[in-house]
Amino acid sequence: MSRFDTFRDYGERGWKAGMGELGGFRKFILRGNVVDLAVGIVIGAAFTGVVQELVNDFLQPLIGIILATAGFKQNFKDAYWLLAGQKFFYGNFVGAVITFLLTALVLYFFVVRPVTALQDRFTPKKEPEAPTTRECPYCLSTIPLKATRCAYCTAQLPPSEEPQQVAARS
């Protein structure tokens, strides 16, 4: 066997291994939750842009007008505090907080609450399970429901009162 054949064999094995890994990556990408996550991120970015413009072009000027009547600057975006000769711009920060709060409120009321209500509607209700233990009337230890003698105080126990199963009516 020549060196060329050995290199070709290594190349073929590497190609097959690489394609196998790409197949696994393709399965991962095409799973439903990954695609849903990607769509959610794109829609979230677009929605954030809309809310950002609402805050920048409508709410901040409105806040500036309201504060201008109280003697503050009318352009709220450029509002700042002067401390030791340094300007601390707080208008943009307040705008970012407003953007965050509006985005969180809209997502909560238009996404989280409806999805939770939908899940609650289609999730089957679980019936409470019958108890499997009871207390010993003498030493108050927790013992199995069907026990006839307490494992802790060895007292003879009265028969347990097991809840009766209701037969289904036909």
PDB file of C-alpha atoms in Angstrom:
ATOM      1  CA  MET A   1       0.000   0.000   0.000  1.00  0.00           C
ATOM      2  CA  SER A   2       1.446   3.355  -1.018  1.00  0.00           C
ATOM      3  CA  ARG A   3       1.390   6.557   1.000  1.00  0.00           C
ATOM      4  CA  PHE A   4      -1.142   8.012  -1.406  1.00  0.00           C
ATOM      5  CA  ASP A   5      -3.601   5.190  -0.657  1.00  0.00           C
ATOM      6  CA  THR A   6      -3.142   5.735   3.076  1.00  0.00           C
ATOM      7  CA  PHE A   7      -3.811   9.470   2.760  1.00  0.00           C
ATOM      8  CA  ARG A   8      -6.820   8.806   0.541  1.00  0.00           C
ATOM      9  CA  ASP A   9      -8.172   6.329   3.110  1.00  0.00           C
ATOM     10  CA  TYR A  10      -7.744   8.908   5.878  1.00  0.00           C
ATOM     11  CA  GLY A  11      -9.446  11.507   3.713  1.00  0.00           C
ATOM     12  CA  GLU A  12     -12.435   9.271   3.007  1.00  0.00           C
ATOM     13  CA  ARG A  13     -12.859   8.390   6.676  1.00  0.00           C
ATOM     14  CA  GLY A  14     -12.613  12.071   7.633  1.00  0.00           C
ATOM     15  CA  TRP A  15     -15.147  13.037   4.967  1.00  0.00           C
ATOM     16  CA  LYS A  16     -17.651  10.429   6.200  1.00  0.00           C
ATOM     17  CA  ALA A  17     -17.181  11.477   9.829  1.00  0.00           C
ATOM     18  CA  GLY A  18     -17.607  15.140   8.930  1.00  0.00           C
ATOM     19  CA  MET A  19     -20.758  14.499   6.941  1.00  0.00           C
ATOM     20  CA  GLY A  20     -22.145  12.450   9.832  1.00  0.00           C
ATOM     21  CA  GLU A  21     -21.595  15.391  12.161  1.00  0.00           C
ATOM     22  CA  LEU A  22     -23.266  17.748   9.686  1.00  0.00           C
ATOM     23  CA  GLY A  23     -26.259  15.410   9.556  1.00  0.00           C
ATOM     24  CA  GLY A  24     -26.553  15.628  13.340  1.00  0.00           C
ATOM     25  CA  PHE A  25     -26.271  19.412  13.142  1.00  0.00           C
ATOM     26  CA  ARG A  26     -29.017  19.471  10.497  1.00  0.00           C
ATOM     27  CA  LYS A  27     -31.319  17.423  12.758  1.00  0.00           C
ATOM     28  CA  PHE A  28     -30.599  19.807  15.629  1.00  0.00           C
ATOM     29  CA  ILE A  29     -31.353  22.909  13.561  1.00  0.00           C
ATOM     30  CA  LEU A  30     -34.551  21.491  12.088  1.00  0.00           C
ATOM     31  CA  ARG A  31     -36.056  20.498  15.435  1.00  0.00           C
ATOM     32  CA  GLY A  32     -39.182  22.499  16.153  1.00  0.00           C
ATOM     33  CA  ASN A  33     -38.034  24.252  19.300  1.00  0.00           C
ATOM     34  CA  VAL A  34     -34.855  25.623  17.684  1.00  0.00           C
ATOM     35  CA  VAL A  35     -36.820  27.052  14.755  1.00  0.00           C
ATOM     36  CA  ASP A  36     -39.416  28.504  17.153  1.00  0.00           C
ATOM     37  CA  LEU A  37     -36.639  30.098  19.194  1.00  0.00           C
ATOM     38  CA  ALA A  38     -35.103  31.671  16.079  1.00  0.00           C
ATOM     39  CA  VAL A  39     -38.478  33.064  14.975  1.00  0.00           C
ATOM     40  CA  GLY A  40     -39.090  34.392  18.484  1.00  0.00           C
ATOM     41  CA  ILE A  41     -35.741  36.176  18.548  1.00  0.00           C
ATOM     42  CA  VAL A  42     -36.366  37.835  15.168  1.00  0.00           C
ATOM     43  CA  ILE A  43     -39.877  38.946  16.145  1.00  0.00           C
ATOM     44  CA  GLY A  44     -38.597  40.125  19.530  1.00  0.00           C
ATOM     45  CA  ALA A  45     -35.902  42.230  17.880  1.00  0.00           C
ATOM     46  CA  ALA A  46     -38.446  43.821  15.534  1.00  0.00           C
ATOM     47  CA  PHE A  47     -40.846  44.472  18.412  1.00  0.00           C
ATOM     48  CA  THR A  48     -38.059  46.008  20.489  1.00  0.00           C
ATOM     49  CA  GLY A  49     -37.317  48.389  17.622  1.00  0.00           C
ATOM     50  CA  VAL A  50     -40.964  49.471  17.502  1.00  0.00           C
ATOM     51  CA  VAL A  51     -41.086  50.052  21.261  1.00  0.00           C
ATOM     52  CA  GLN A  52     -37.749  51.903  21.170  1.00  0.00           C
ATOM     53  CA  GLU A  53     -39.064  54.293  18.535  1.00  0.00           C
ATOM     54  CA  LEU A  54     -42.298  54.791  20.483  1.00  0.00           C
ATOM     55  CA  VAL A  55     -40.296  55.765  23.544  1.00  0.00           C
ATOM     56  CA  ASN A  56     -37.776  57.935  21.684  1.00  0.00           C
ATOM     57  CA  ASP A  57     -40.200  59.731  19.369  1.00  0.00           C
ATOM     58  CA  PHE A  58     -43.328  59.980  21.499  1.00  0.00           C
ATOM     59  CA  LEU A  59     -42.894  59.347  25.207  1.00  0.00           C
ATOM     60  CA  GLN A  60     -39.589  61.129  25.843  1.00  0.00           C
ATOM     61  CA  PRO A  61     -40.703  64.346  24.091  1.00  0.00           C
ATOM     62  CA  LEU A  62     -43.978  64.128  26.019  1.00  0.00           C
ATOM     63  CA  ILE A  63     -42.048  63.777  29.291  1.00  0.00           C
ATOM     64  CA  GLY A  64     -39.868  66.690  28.185  1.00  0.00           C
ATOM     65  CA  ILE A  65     -42.929  68.888  27.594  1.00  0.00           C
ATOM     66  CA  ILE A  66     -44.360  67.982  30.992  1.00  0.00           C
ATOM     67  CA  LEU A  67     -41.048  68.627  32.737  1.00  0.00           C
ATOM     68  CA  ALA A  68     -40.509  71.859  30.777  1.00  0.00           C
ATOM     69  CA  THR A  69     -43.563  73.302  32.483  1.00  0.00           C
ATOM     70  CA  ALA A  70     -41.843  72.506  35.799  1.00  0.00           C
ATOM     71  CA  GLY A  71     -38.700  74.379  34.738  1.00  0.00           C
ATOM     72  CA  PHE A  72     -36.634  71.485  33.325  1.00  0.00           C
ATOM     73  CA  LYS A  73     -35.150  71.160  29.833  1.00  0.00           C
ATOM     74  CA  GLN A  74     -37.661  70.389  27.126  1.00  0.00           C
ATOM     75  CA  ASN A  75     -35.387  67.899  25.336  1.00  0.00           C
ATOM     76  CA  PHE A  76     -35.517  65.033  27.822  1.00  0.00           C
ATOM     77  CA  LYS A  77     -33.023  62.860  25.921  1.00  0.00           C
ATOM     78  CA  ASP A  78     -30.262  65.350  26.639  1.00  0.00           C
ATOM     79  CA  ALA A  79     -31.186  65.842  30.292  1.00  0.00           C
ATOM     80  CA  TYR A  80     -28.219  65.542  32.644  1.00  0.00           C
ATOM     81  CA  TRP A  81     -27.018  66.222  36.163  1.00  0.00           C
ATOM     82  CA  LEU A  82     -23.875  68.234  36.660  1.00  0.00           C
ATOM     83  CA  LEU A  83     -21.697  66.886  39.470  1.00  0.00           C
ATOM     84  CA  ALA A  84     -18.099  68.013  40.038  1.00  0.00           C
ATOM     85  CA  GLY A  85     -17.942  69.328  36.496  1.00  0.00           C
ATOM     86  CA  GLN A  86     -19.071  66.020  34.964  1.00  0.00           C
ATOM     87  CA  LYS A  87     -22.330  65.545  33.070  1.00  0.00           C
ATOM     88  CA  PHE A  88     -24.401  62.482  33.975  1.00  0.00           C
ATOM     89  CA  PHE A  89     -26.941  61.952  31.185  1.00  0.00           C
ATOM     90  CA  TYR A  90     -30.001  60.297  32.684  1.00  0.00           C
ATOM     91  CA  GLY A  91     -32.518  60.930  29.907  1.00  0.00           C
ATOM     92  CA  ASN A  92     -31.338  58.021  27.759  1.00  0.00           C
ATOM     93  CA  PHE A  93     -31.296  55.721  30.784  1.00  0.00           C
ATOM     94  CA  VAL A  94     -34.863  56.639  31.687  1.00  0.00           C
ATOM     95  CA  GLY A  95     -35.823  55.987  28.061  1.00  0.00           C
ATOM     96  CA  ALA A  96     -34.195  52.544  28.192  1.00  0.00           C
ATOM     97  CA  VAL A  97     -36.056  51.734  31.424  1.00  0.00           C
ATOM     98  CA  ILE A  98     -39.352  52.814  29.841  1.00  0.00           C
ATOM     99  CA  THR A  99     -38.578  50.675  26.772  1.00  0.00           C
ATOM    100  CA  PHE A 100     -37.841  47.665  28.959  1.00  0.00           C
ATOM    101  CA  LEU A 101     -41.002  48.096  31.030  1.00  0.00           C
ATOM    102  CA  LEU A 102     -43.232  48.528  27.974  1.00  0.00           C
ATOM    103  CA  THR A 103     -41.690  45.490  26.277  1.00  0.00           C
ATOM    104  CA  ALA A 104     -42.066  43.376  29.415  1.00  0.00           C
ATOM    105  CA  LEU A 105     -45.687  44.461  29.922  1.00  0.00           C
ATOM    106  CA  VAL A 106     -46.684  43.756  26.336  1.00  0.00           C
ATOM    107  CA  LEU A 107     -44.941  40.380  26.308  1.00  0.00           C
ATOM    108  CA  TYR A 108     -46.557  39.422  29.607  1.00  0.00           C
ATOM    109  CA  PHE A 109     -50.096  40.412  28.654  1.00  0.00           C
ATOM    110  CA  PHE A 110     -50.020  39.341  24.997  1.00  0.00           C
ATOM    111  CA  VAL A 111     -47.781  36.251  25.138  1.00  0.00           C
ATOM    112  CA  VAL A 112     -47.252  34.805  28.618  1.00  0.00           C
ATOM    113  CA  ARG A 113     -50.811  35.055  29.951  1.00  0.00           C
ATOM    114  CA  PRO A 114     -52.525  33.671  26.818  1.00  0.00           C
ATOM    115  CA  VAL A 115     -50.043  30.797  26.512  1.00  0.00           C
ATOM    116  CA  THR A 116     -50.445  29.956  30.207  1.00  0.00           C
ATOM    117  CA  ALA A 117     -54.238  30.012  29.889  1.00  0.00           C
ATOM    118  CA  LEU A 118     -54.036  27.779  26.813  1.00  0.00           C
ATOM    119  CA  GLN A 119     -51.753  25.313  28.578  1.00  0.00           C
ATOM    120  CA  ASP A 120     -54.034  25.252  31.629  1.00  0.00           C
ATOM    121  CA  ARG A 121     -57.030  24.553  29.409  1.00  0.00           C
ATOM    122  CA  PHE A 122     -55.428  21.550  27.707  1.00  0.00           C
ATOM    123  CA  THR A 123     -53.479  20.131  30.650  1.00  0.00           C
ATOM    124  CA  PRO A 124     -55.480  17.341  32.293  1.00  0.00           C
ATOM    125  CA  LYS A 125     -56.293  17.920  35.926  1.00  0.00           C
ATOM    126  CA  LYS A 126     -54.644  15.453  38.291  1.00  0.00           C
ATOM    127  CA  GLU A 127     -56.778  13.847  40.936  1.00  0.00           C
ATOM    128  CA  PRO A 128     -55.233  13.769  44.395  1.00  0.00           C
ATOM    129  CA  GLU A 129     -53.574  10.450  45.104  1.00  0.00           C
ATOM    130  CA  ALA A 130     -54.822   8.259  47.914  1.00  0.00           C
ATOM    131  CA  PRO A 131     -52.617   8.373  51.006  1.00  0.00           C
ATOM    132  CA  THR A 132     -50.156   5.502  51.444  1.00  0.00           C
ATOM    133  CA  THR A 133     -49.265   6.188  55.085  1.00  0.00           C
ATOM    134  CA  ARG A 134     -51.035   6.922  58.355  1.00  0.00           C
ATOM    135  CA  GLU A 135     -50.079   7.828  61.903  1.00  0.00           C
ATOM    136  CA  CYS A 136     -49.862   5.290  64.679  1.00  0.00           C
ATOM    137  CA  PRO A 137     -52.534   6.309  67.241  1.00  0.00           C
ATOM    138  CA  TYR A 138     -50.193   5.390  70.119  1.00  0.00           C
ATOM    139  CA  CYS A 139     -46.760   6.823  69.237  1.00  0.00           C
ATOM    140  CA  LEU A 140     -47.782   9.118  66.327  1.00  0.00           C
ATOM    141  CA  SER A 141     -45.099   7.679  64.011  1.00  0.00           C
ATOM    142  CA  THR A 142     -45.730   7.519  60.281  1.00  0.00           C
ATOM    143  CA  ILE A 143     -46.409   3.932  59.213  1.00  0.00           C
ATOM    144  CA  PRO A 144     -47.707   2.236  56.033  1.00  0.00           C
ATOM    145  CA  LEU A 145     -51.463   2.381  55.581  1.00  0.00           C
ATOM    146  CA  LYS A 146     -51.906  -1.409  55.533  1.00  0.00           C
ATOM    147  CA  ALA A 147     -49.734  -2.074  58.611  1.00  0.00           C
ATOM    148  CA  THR A 148     -51.369  -4.124  61.379  1.00  0.00           C
ATOM    149  CA  ARG A 149     -48.606  -3.512  63.911  1.00  0.00           C
ATOM    150  CA  CYS A 150     -46.543  -0.334  64.477  1.00  0.00           C
ATOM    151  CA  ALA A 151     -42.876  -0.786  63.594  1.00  0.00           C
ATOM    152  CA  TYR A 152     -41.855   1.733  66.256  1.00  0.00           C
ATOM    153  CA  CYS A 153     -43.918   0.909  69.351  1.00  0.00           C
ATOM    154  CA  THR A 154     -45.079  -2.591  68.237  1.00  0.00           C
ATOM    155  CA  ALA A 155     -48.652  -1.804  69.232  1.00  0.00           C
ATOM    156  CA  GLN A 156     -51.428  -3.805  67.609  1.00  0.00           C
ATOM    157  CA  LEU A 157     -53.241  -1.391  65.269  1.00  0.00           C
ATOM    158  CA  PRO A 158     -56.904  -1.225  64.384  1.00  0.00           C
ATOM    159  CA  PRO A 159     -57.633  -1.932  60.708  1.00  0.00           C
ATOM    160  CA  SER A 160     -57.044   1.085  58.487  1.00  0.00           C
ATOM    161  CA  GLU A 161     -59.953   2.909  56.984  1.00  0.00           C
ATOM    162  CA  GLU A 162     -58.964   2.853  53.331  1.00  0.00           C
ATOM    163  CA  PRO A 163     -60.929   5.136  51.033  1.00  0.00           C
ATOM    164  CA  GLN A 164     -63.299   3.092  48.888  1.00  0.00           C
ATOM    165  CA  GLN A 165     -62.946   3.327  45.121  1.00  0.00           C
ATOM    166  CA  VAL A 166     -66.127   4.528  43.449  1.00  0.00           C
ATOM    167  CA  ALA A 167     -67.155   2.129  40.706  1.00  0.00           C
ATOM    168  CA  ALA A 168     -67.766   3.697  37.331  1.00  0.00           C
ATOM    169  CA  ARG A 169     -71.407   3.707  36.288  1.00  0.00           C
ATOM    170  CA  SER A 170     -72.218   2.386  32.856  1.00  0.00           C
TER     171      SER A 170
END
